[in-house]
Short mmCIF file of C-alpha atoms in Angstrom, two decimals:
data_model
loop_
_atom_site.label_atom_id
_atom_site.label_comp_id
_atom_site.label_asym_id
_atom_site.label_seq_id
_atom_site.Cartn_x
_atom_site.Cartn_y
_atom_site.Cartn_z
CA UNK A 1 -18.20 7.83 -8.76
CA UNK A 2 -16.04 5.18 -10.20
CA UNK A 3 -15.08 1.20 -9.03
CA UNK A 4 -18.52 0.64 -8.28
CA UNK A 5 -18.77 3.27 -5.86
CA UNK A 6 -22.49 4.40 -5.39
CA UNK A 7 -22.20 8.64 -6.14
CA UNK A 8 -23.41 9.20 -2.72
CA UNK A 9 -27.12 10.98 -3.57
CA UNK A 10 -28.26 9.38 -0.47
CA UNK A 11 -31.16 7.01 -1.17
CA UNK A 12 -31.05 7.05 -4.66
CA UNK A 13 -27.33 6.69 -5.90
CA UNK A 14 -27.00 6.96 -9.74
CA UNK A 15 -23.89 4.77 -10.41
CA UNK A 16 -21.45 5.51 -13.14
CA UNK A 17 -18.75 3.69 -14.52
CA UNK A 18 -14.82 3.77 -13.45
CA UNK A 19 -13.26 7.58 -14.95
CA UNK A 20 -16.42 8.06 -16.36
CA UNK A 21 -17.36 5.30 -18.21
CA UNK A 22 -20.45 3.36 -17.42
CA UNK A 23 -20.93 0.31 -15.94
CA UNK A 24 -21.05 -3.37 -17.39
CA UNK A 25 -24.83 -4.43 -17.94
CA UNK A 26 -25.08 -0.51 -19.06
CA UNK A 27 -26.53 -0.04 -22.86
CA UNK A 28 -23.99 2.49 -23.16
CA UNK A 29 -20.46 0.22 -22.16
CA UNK A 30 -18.79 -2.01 -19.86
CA UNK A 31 -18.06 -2.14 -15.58
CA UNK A 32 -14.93 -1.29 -13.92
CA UNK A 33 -13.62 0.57 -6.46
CA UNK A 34 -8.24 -8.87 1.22
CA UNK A 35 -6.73 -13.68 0.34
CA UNK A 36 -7.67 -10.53 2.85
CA UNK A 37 -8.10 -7.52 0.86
CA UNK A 38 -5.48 -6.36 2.35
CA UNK A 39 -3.36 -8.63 2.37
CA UNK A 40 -3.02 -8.80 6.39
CA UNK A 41 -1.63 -11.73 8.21
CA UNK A 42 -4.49 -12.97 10.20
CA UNK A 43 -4.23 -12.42 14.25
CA UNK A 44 -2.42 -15.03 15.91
CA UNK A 45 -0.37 -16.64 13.11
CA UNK A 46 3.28 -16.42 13.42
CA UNK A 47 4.12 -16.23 9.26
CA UNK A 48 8.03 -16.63 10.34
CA UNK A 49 8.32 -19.03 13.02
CA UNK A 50 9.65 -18.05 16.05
CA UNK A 51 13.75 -18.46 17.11
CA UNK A 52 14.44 -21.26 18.54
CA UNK A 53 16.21 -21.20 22.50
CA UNK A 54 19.44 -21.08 22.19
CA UNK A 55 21.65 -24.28 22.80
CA UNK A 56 23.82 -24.50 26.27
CA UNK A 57 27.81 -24.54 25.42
CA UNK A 58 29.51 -27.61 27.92
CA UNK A 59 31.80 -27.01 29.70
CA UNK A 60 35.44 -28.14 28.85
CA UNK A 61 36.36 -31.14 30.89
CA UNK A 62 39.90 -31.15 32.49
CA UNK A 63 42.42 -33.80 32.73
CA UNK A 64 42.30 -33.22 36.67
CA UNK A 65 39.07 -32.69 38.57
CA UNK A 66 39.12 -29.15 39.86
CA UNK A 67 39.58 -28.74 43.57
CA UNK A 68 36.36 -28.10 45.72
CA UNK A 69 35.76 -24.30 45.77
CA UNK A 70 35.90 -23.08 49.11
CA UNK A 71 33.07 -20.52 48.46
CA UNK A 72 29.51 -20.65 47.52
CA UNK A 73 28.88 -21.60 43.77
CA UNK A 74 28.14 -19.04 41.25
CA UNK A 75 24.42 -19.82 40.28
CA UNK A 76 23.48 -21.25 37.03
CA UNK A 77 23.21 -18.62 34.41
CA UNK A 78 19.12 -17.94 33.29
CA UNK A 79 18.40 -19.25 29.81
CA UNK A 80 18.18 -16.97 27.02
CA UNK A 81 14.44 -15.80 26.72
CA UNK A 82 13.27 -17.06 23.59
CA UNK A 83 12.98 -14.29 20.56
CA UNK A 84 9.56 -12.38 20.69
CA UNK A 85 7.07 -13.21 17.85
CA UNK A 86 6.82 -10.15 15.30
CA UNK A 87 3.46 -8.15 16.40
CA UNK A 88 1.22 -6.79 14.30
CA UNK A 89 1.81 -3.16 13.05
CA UNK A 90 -1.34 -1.34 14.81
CA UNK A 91 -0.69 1.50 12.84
CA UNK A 92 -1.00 0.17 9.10
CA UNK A 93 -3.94 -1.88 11.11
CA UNK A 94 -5.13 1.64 12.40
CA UNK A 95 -4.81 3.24 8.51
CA UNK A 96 -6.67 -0.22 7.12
CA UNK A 97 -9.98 0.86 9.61
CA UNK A 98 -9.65 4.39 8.77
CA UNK A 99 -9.95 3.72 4.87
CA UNK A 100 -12.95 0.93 5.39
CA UNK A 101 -14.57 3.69 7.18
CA UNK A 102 -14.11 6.30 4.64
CA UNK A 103 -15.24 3.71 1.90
CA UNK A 104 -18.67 3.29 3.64
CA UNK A 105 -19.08 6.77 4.23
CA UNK A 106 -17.96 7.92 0.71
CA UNK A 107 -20.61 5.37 -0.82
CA UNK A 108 -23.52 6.53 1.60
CA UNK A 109 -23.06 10.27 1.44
CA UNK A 110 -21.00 10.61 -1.64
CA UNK A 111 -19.03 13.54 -0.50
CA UNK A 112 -16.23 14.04 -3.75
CA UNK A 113 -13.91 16.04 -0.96
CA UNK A 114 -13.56 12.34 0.75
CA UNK A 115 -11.43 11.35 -2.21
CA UNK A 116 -8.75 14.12 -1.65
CA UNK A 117 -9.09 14.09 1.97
CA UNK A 118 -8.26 10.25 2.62
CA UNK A 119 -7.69 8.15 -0.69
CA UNK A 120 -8.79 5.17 0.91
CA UNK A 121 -7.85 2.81 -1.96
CA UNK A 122 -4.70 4.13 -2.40
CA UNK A 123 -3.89 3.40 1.43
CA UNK A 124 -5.47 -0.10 1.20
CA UNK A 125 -3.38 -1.12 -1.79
CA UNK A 126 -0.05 0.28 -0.20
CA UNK A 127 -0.82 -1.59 2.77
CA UNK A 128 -1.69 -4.79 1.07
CA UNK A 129 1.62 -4.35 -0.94
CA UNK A 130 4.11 -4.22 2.54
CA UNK A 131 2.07 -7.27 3.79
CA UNK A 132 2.88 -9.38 0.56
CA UNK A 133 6.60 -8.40 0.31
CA UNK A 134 6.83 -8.89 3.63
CA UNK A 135 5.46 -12.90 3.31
CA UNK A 136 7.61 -13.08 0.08
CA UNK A 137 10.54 -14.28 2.08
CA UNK A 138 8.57 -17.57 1.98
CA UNK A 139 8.30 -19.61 -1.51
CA UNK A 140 5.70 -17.54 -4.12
CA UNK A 141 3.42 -19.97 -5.47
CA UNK A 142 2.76 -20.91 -1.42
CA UNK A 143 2.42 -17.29 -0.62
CA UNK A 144 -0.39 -16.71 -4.01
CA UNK A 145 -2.20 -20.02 -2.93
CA UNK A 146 -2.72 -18.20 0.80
CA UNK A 147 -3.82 -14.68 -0.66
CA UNK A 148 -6.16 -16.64 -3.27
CA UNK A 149 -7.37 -19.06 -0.56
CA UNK A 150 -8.14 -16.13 1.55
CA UNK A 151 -10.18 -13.76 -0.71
CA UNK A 152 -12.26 -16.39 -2.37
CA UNK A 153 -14.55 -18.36 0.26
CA UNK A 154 -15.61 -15.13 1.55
CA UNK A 155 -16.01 -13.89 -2.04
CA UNK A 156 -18.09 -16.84 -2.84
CA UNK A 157 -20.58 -16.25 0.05
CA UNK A 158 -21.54 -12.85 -1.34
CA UNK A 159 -21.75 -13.96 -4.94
CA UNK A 160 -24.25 -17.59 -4.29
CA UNK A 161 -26.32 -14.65 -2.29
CA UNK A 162 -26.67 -11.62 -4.79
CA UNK A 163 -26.97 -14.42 -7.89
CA UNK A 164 -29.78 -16.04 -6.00
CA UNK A 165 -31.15 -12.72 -5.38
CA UNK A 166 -31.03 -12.11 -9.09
CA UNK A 167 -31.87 -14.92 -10.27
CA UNK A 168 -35.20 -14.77 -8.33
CA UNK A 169 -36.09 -11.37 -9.74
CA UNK A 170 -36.31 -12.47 -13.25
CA UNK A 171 -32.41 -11.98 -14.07
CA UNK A 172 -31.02 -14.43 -17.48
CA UNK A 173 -27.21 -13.51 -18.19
CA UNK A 174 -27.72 -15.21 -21.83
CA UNK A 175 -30.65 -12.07 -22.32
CA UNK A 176 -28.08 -9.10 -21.36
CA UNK A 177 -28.35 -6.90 -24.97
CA UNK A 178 -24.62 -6.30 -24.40
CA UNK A 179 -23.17 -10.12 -22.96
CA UNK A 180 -25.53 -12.31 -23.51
CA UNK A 181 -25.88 -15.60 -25.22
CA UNK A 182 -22.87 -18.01 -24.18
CA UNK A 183 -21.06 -14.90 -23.43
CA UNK A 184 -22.75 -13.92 -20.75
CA UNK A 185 -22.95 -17.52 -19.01
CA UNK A 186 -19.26 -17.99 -19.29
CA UNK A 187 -18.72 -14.15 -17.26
CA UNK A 188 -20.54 -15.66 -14.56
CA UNK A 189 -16.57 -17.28 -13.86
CA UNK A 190 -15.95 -14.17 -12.67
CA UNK A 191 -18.01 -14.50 -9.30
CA UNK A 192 -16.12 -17.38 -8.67
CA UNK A 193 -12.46 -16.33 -9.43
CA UNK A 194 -12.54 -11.88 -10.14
CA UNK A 195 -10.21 -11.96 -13.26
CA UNK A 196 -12.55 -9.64 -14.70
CA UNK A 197 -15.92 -7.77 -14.43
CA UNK A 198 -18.68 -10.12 -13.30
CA UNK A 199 -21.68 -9.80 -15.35
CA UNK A 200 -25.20 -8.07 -13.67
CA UNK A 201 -28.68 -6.61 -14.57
CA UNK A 202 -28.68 -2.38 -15.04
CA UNK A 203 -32.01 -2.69 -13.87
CA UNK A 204 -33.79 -5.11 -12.34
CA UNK A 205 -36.89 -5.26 -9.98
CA UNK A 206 -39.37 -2.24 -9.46
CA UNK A 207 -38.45 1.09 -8.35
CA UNK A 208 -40.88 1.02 -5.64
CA UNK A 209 -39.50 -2.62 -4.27
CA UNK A 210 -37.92 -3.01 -1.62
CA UNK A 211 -34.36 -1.99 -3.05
CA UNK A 212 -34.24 0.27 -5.95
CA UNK A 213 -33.81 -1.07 -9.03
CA UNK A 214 -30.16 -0.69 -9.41
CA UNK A 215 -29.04 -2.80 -6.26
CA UNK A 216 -27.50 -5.12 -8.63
CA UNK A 217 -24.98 -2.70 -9.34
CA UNK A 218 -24.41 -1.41 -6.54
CA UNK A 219 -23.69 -4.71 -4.65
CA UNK A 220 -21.24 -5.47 -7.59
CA UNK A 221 -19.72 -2.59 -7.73
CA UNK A 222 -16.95 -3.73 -5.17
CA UNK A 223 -15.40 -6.44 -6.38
CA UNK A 224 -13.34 -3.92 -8.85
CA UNK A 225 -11.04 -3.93 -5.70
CA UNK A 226 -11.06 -8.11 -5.46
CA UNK A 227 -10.40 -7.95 -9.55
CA UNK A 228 -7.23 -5.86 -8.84
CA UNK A 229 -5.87 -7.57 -5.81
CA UNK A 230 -5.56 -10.55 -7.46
CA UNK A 231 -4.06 -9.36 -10.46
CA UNK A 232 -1.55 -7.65 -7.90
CA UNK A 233 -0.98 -10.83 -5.82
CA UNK A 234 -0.42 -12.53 -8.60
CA UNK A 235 2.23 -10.49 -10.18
CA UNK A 236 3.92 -9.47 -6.90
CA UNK A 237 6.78 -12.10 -7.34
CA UNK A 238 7.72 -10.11 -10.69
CA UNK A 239 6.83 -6.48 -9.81
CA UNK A 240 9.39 -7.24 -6.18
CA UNK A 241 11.92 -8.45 -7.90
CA UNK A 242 11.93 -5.56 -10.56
CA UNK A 243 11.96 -3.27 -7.36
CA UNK A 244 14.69 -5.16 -6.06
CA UNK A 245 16.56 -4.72 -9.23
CA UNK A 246 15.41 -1.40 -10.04
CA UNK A 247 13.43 0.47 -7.32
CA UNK A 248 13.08 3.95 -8.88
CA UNK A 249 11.82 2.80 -12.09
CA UNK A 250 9.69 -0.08 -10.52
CA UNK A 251 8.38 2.65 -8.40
CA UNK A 252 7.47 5.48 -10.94
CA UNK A 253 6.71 3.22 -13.90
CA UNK A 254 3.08 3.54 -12.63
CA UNK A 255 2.46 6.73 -12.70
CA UNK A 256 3.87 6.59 -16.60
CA UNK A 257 1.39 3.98 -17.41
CA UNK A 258 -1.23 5.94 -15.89
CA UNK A 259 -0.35 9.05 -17.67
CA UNK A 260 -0.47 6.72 -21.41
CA UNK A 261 -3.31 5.00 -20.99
CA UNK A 262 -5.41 7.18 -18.20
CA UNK A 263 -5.68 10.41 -20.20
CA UNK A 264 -6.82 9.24 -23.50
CA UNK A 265 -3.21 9.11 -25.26
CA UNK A 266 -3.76 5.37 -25.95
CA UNK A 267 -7.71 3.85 -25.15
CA UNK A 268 -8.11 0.28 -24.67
CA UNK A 269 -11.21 -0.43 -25.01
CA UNK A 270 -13.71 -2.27 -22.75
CA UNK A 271 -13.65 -4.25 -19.34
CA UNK A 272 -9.68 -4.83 -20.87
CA UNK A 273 -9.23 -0.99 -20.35
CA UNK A 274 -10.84 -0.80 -17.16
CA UNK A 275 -8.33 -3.29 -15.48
CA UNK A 276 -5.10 -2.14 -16.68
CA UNK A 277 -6.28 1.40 -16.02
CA UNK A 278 -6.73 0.07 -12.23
CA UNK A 279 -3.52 -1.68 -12.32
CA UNK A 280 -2.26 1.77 -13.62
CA UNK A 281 -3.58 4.11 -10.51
CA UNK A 282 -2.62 2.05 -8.24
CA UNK A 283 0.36 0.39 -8.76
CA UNK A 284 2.57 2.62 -7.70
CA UNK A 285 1.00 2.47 -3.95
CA UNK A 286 1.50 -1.16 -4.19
CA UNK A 287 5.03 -0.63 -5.18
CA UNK A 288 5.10 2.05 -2.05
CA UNK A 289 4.21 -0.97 0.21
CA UNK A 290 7.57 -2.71 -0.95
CA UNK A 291 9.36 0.35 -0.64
CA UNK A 292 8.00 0.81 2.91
CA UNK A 293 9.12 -3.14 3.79
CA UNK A 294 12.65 -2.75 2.11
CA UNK A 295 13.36 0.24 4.30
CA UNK A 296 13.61 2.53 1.06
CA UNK A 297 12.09 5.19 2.08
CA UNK A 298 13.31 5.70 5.75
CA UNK A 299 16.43 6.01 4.10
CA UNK A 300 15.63 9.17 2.16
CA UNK A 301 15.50 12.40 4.60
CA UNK A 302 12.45 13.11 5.55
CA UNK A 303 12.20 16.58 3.88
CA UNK A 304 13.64 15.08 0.79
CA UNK A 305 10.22 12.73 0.37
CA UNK A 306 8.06 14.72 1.61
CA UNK A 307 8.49 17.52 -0.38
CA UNK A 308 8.78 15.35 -3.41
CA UNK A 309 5.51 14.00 -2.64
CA UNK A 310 3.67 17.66 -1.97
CA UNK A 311 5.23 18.51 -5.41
CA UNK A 312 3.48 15.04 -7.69
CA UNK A 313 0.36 16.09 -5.02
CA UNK A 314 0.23 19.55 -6.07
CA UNK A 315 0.72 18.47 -9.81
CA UNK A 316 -2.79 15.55 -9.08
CA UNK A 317 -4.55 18.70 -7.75
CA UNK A 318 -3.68 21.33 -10.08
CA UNK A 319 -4.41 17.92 -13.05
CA UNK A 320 -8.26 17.31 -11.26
CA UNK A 321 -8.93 21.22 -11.82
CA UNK A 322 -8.62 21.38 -15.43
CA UNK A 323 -10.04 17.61 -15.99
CA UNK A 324 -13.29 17.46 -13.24
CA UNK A 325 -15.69 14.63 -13.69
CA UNK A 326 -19.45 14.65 -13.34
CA UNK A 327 -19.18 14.64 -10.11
CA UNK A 328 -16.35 17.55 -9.52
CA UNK A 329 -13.38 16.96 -7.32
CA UNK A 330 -14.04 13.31 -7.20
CA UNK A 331 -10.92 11.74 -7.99
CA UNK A 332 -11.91 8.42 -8.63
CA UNK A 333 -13.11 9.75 -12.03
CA UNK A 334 -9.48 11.30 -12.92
CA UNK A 335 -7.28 8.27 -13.19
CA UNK A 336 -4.16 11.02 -13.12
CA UNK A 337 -4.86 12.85 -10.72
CA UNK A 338 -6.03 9.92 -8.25
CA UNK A 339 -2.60 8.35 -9.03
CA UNK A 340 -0.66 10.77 -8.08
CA UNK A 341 -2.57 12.30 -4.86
CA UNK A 342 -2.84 8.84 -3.74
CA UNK A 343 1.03 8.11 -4.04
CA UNK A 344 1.74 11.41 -2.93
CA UNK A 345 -0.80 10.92 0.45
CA UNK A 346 0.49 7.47 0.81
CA UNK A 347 4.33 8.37 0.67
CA UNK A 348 4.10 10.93 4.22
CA UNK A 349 1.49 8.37 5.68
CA UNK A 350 4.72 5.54 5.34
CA UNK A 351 7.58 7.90 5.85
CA UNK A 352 5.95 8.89 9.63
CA UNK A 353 4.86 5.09 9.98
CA UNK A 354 5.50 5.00 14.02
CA UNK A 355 5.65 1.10 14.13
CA UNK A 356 3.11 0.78 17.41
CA UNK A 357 2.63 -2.57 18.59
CA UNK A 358 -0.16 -1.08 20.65
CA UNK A 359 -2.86 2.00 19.97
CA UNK A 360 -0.73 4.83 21.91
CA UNK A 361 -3.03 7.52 24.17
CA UNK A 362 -6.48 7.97 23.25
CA UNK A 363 -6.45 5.40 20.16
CA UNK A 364 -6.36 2.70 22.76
CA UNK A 365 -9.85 3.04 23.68
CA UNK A 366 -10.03 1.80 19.55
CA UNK A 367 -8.27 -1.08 19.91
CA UNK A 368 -10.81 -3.85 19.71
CA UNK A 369 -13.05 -2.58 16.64
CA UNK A 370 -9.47 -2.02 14.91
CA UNK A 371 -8.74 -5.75 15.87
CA UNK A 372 -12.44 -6.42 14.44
CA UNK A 373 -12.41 -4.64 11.39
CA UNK A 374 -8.99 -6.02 10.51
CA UNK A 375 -10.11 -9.27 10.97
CA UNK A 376 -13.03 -8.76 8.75
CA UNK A 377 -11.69 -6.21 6.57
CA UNK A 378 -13.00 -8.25 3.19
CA UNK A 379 -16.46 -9.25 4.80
CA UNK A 380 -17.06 -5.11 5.70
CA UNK A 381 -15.96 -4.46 2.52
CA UNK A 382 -17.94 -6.80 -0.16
CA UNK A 383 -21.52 -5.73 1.89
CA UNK A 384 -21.48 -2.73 2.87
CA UNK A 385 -22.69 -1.44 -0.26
CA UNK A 386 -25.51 -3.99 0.22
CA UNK A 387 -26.19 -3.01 3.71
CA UNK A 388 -26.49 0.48 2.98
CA UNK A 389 -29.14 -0.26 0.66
CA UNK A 390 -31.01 -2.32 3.22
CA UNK A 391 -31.55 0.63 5.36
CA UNK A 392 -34.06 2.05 3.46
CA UNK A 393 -37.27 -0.17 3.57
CA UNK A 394 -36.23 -0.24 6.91
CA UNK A 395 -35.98 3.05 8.08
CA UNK A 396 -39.24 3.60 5.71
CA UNK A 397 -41.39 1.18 8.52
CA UNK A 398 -41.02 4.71 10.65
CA UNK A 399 -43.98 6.50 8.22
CA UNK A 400 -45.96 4.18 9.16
CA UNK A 401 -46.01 4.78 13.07
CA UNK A 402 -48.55 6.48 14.90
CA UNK A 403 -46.78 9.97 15.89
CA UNK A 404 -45.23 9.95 11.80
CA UNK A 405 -48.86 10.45 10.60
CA UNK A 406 -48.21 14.81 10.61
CA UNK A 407 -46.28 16.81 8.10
CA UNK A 408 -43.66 17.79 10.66
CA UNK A 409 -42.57 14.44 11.70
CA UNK A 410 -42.07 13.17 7.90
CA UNK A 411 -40.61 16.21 7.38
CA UNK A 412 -38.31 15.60 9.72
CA UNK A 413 -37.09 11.98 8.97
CA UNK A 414 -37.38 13.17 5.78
CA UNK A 415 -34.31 16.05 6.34
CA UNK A 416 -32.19 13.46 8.35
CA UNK A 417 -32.90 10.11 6.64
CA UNK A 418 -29.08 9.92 5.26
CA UNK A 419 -28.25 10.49 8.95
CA UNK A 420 -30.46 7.49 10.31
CA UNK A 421 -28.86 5.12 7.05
CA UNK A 422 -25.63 6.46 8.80
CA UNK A 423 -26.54 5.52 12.19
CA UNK A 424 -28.32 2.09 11.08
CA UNK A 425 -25.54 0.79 8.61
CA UNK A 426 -23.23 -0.09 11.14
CA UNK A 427 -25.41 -2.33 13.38
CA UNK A 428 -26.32 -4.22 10.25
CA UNK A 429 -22.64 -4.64 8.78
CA UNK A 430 -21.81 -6.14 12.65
CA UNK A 431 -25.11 -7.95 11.56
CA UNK A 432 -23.32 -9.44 8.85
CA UNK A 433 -20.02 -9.91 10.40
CA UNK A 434 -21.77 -12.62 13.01
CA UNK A 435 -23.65 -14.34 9.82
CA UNK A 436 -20.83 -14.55 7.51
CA UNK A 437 -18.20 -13.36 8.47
CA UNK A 438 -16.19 -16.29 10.35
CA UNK A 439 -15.84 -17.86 6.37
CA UNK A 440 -12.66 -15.50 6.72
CA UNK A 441 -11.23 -17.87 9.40
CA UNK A 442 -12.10 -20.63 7.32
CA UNK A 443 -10.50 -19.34 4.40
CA UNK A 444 -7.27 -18.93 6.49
CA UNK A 445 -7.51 -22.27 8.23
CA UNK A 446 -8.07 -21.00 11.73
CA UNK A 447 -10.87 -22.18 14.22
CA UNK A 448 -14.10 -19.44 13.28
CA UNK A 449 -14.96 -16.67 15.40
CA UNK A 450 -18.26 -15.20 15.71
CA UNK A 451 -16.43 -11.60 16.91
CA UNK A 452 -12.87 -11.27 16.73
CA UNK A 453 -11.96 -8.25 18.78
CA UNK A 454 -8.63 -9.52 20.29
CA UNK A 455 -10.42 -10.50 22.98
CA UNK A 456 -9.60 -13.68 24.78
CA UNK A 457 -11.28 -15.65 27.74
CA UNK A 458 -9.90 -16.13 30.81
CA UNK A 459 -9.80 -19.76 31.98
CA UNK A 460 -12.12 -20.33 34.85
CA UNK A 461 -15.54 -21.17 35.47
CA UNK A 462 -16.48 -17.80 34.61
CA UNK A 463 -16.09 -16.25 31.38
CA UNK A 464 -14.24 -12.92 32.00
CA UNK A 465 -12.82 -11.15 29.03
CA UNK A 466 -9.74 -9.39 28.71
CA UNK A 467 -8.58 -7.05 25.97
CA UNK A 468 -5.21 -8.60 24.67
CA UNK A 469 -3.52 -7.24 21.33
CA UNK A 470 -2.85 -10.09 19.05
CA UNK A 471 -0.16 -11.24 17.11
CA UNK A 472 0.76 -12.23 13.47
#
């Protein structure tokens, strides 16, 4: 389990550190898995403007007025309609609910095989890359003020709560044996802006609290992703005009960085190591979202890239065998081979990108909790972690009914208890999405919504709803 992933033993996740390494707050070392996440334009904002209606050409006046036409006048030609807003891409918005989904499930049941089956961060990051090349057309610093303005409110939210939280369980940053002192008060920066790893307790509370006693790390544990948004966002402007320049080596330099400084030929130590070794892996999907905007890669055969992409997939898998983690085929503890599955996976996901501007078939029936969980893609993300903890003391209540008094019945919760955190996690993160999550419409200057579906009211006296797809 790496990026602050939990390792998925059900209720009591041991956490380790990113490729292996343990987390910050650790005695033995330092932390290390969008402003949206990722990246997305937010429903109904037009980032280009829309063309304006043509104007009407006058006629040419003539010296002599034209003689009265014996038959009926032509009629007046029908103005040009105006130019159609872009719409939103519902399949990268279709791939962005997809990986959230994996993410929660990956951190509640901890399945390794999730990692090669969907690299969720991998996706995420690619996606978040075509968003910001695609708003780059507009001046950079405006376009880094947005993304930044975006991620942080909602980023803020979640810090004042787990610090509280903290602090009220006995918590001092200026005791940590590893940061404290003055150290460990100025870290706390990093809850308000993520330029690095924000400082927490290992332990804290008692293990038969409410929460076990490593909550702390487990609710930190995603801002890694935050951490190397921002250090993406921020050197997009560079890294797209490199690609512009150079797009093969801009597009492969990643996976050489990755290969120096993820295997062990050159260590750099600490929380230092941890983000450039982030920056590494995932780069190059980034750098795939650019490609994917430019139209690079729909102008390479299909074949061509896709069997280039089995082959550096094939090479990640055949690189994971001989260099398994703790936790086996969990890729997120073999920076290599994560790099190169992910670009691999993430190249055929772009190169058969069908450009819907609606959910086709059976995905329809989607639609709205796509809308919803694009809309609060960064709120879903920074608490679910959280809110999978919070199922246990609840679902514990149930030993203390009636009918849960025999041997049987614990027995039974007791077999499907990661099945009821399942089934209980998602009413709780929609929980969440009503308390907090309109600070995302804030963020982006729009008008907060307690549930933003794509739904819109009718006007009338009575409020019918109507699905309607919105646009960017």
């Amino acid at each position: 389990m790496t990026h602050g992933y939990t390792t998925g033993t059900g209720m009591n996740p041991e956490p380790a550190g990113p490729y292996g390494s343990p987390y910050a707050g650790h005695p033995n070392g330092a932390e290390s898995d969008a402003g949206h996440p990722s990246g997305a334009a937010p429903y109904g904002a037009d980032p280009y403007g829309t063309a304006g209606t043509p104007y009407a050409v006058p006629r040419q006046r003539t010296t002599e007025p034209a003689p009265e036409p014996v038959t009926e006048p032509a009629p007046e030609s029908a103005p040009a309609p105006a130019a159609k807003k872009p719409g939103r891409d519902r399949y990268l918005d279709l791939l962005r609910s997809i990986a959230l989904v994996r993410v929660v499930v990956y951190h509640l049941f901890g399945w390794a095989w999730l990692s090669v089956v969907f690299p969720s961060m991998g996706v995420m990051f690619a996606l978040a890359g075509s968003l910001m090349a695609r708003s780059l057309k507009r001046p950079a610093m405006g376009v880094i003020r947005g993304r930044v303005r975006r991620l942080l409110p909602p980023m803020w939210v979640f810090a004042a709560v787990v610090l509280a939280m903290m602090f009220m369980n006995g918590w001092n940053p200026t005791d940590d044996p590893n940061r404290g002192g003055t150290w460990g008060l100025v870290e706390l920066f990093n809850y308000i802006v993520p330029i690095g790893a924000p400082p927490y307790p290992w332990h804290i509370g008692s293990k038969s609290g409410l929460l076990e006693d490593t909550w702390a790390v487990q609710a930190a544990g995603p801002l890694w992703y935050l951490r190397a948004y921002l250090w993406f966002v921020i050197a997009s402007p560079l890294l797209l005009w490199l690609f512009r320049k150079a797009p093969w080596p801009t597009l492969l330099a990643p996976l050489g960085l990755t290969a120096i400084v993820g295997t062990g030929v050159v260590t750099i130590p600490g929380e230092t190591g941890n983000a450039v070794t982030d920056f590494a892996v995932y780069g190059g999907c980034w750098v795939l979202g650019f490609a994917h905007h430019e139209g690079l890669l729909k102008r390479i055969p299909r074949y061509v890239s896709v069997s280039c992409a089995s082959l550096i997939m094939a090479f990640g898998l055949w690189w994971a065998s001989n260099h398994l983690g703790p936790d086996g085929w969990d890729l997120n503890d073999i920076p290599l081979a994560q790099a190169t599955w992910s670009f691999g996976f993430v190249v055929i996901l772009l190169q058969y990108s069908p450009s819907w501007q609606e959910l086709p078939g059976r995905l329809a029936k989607w639609d709205k909790l796509v809308t919803l969980s694009n809309n609060r893609a960064v709120t879903i993300y920074l608490w679910h972690n959280l809110l999978i903890m919070a199922t246990v003391p609840i679902i514990d209540l149930a030993y203390r009914l009636p009918f849960m008094q025999s041997e049987r019945a614990v027995g039974a919760l007791d077999s499907a208890y990661t099945i009821w955190m399942f089934a209980l996690v998602w009413p709780l993160i929609g929980l969440m999405v009503l308390a907090v999550g309109w600070v995302e419409d804030l963020a982006a200057k729009r008008k907060p919504r307690l549930w933003p579906n794509g739904t819109k009211r009718s006007a009338g006296s009575r409020p019918r709803a109507r699905a309607a797809t919105r646009r960017n």
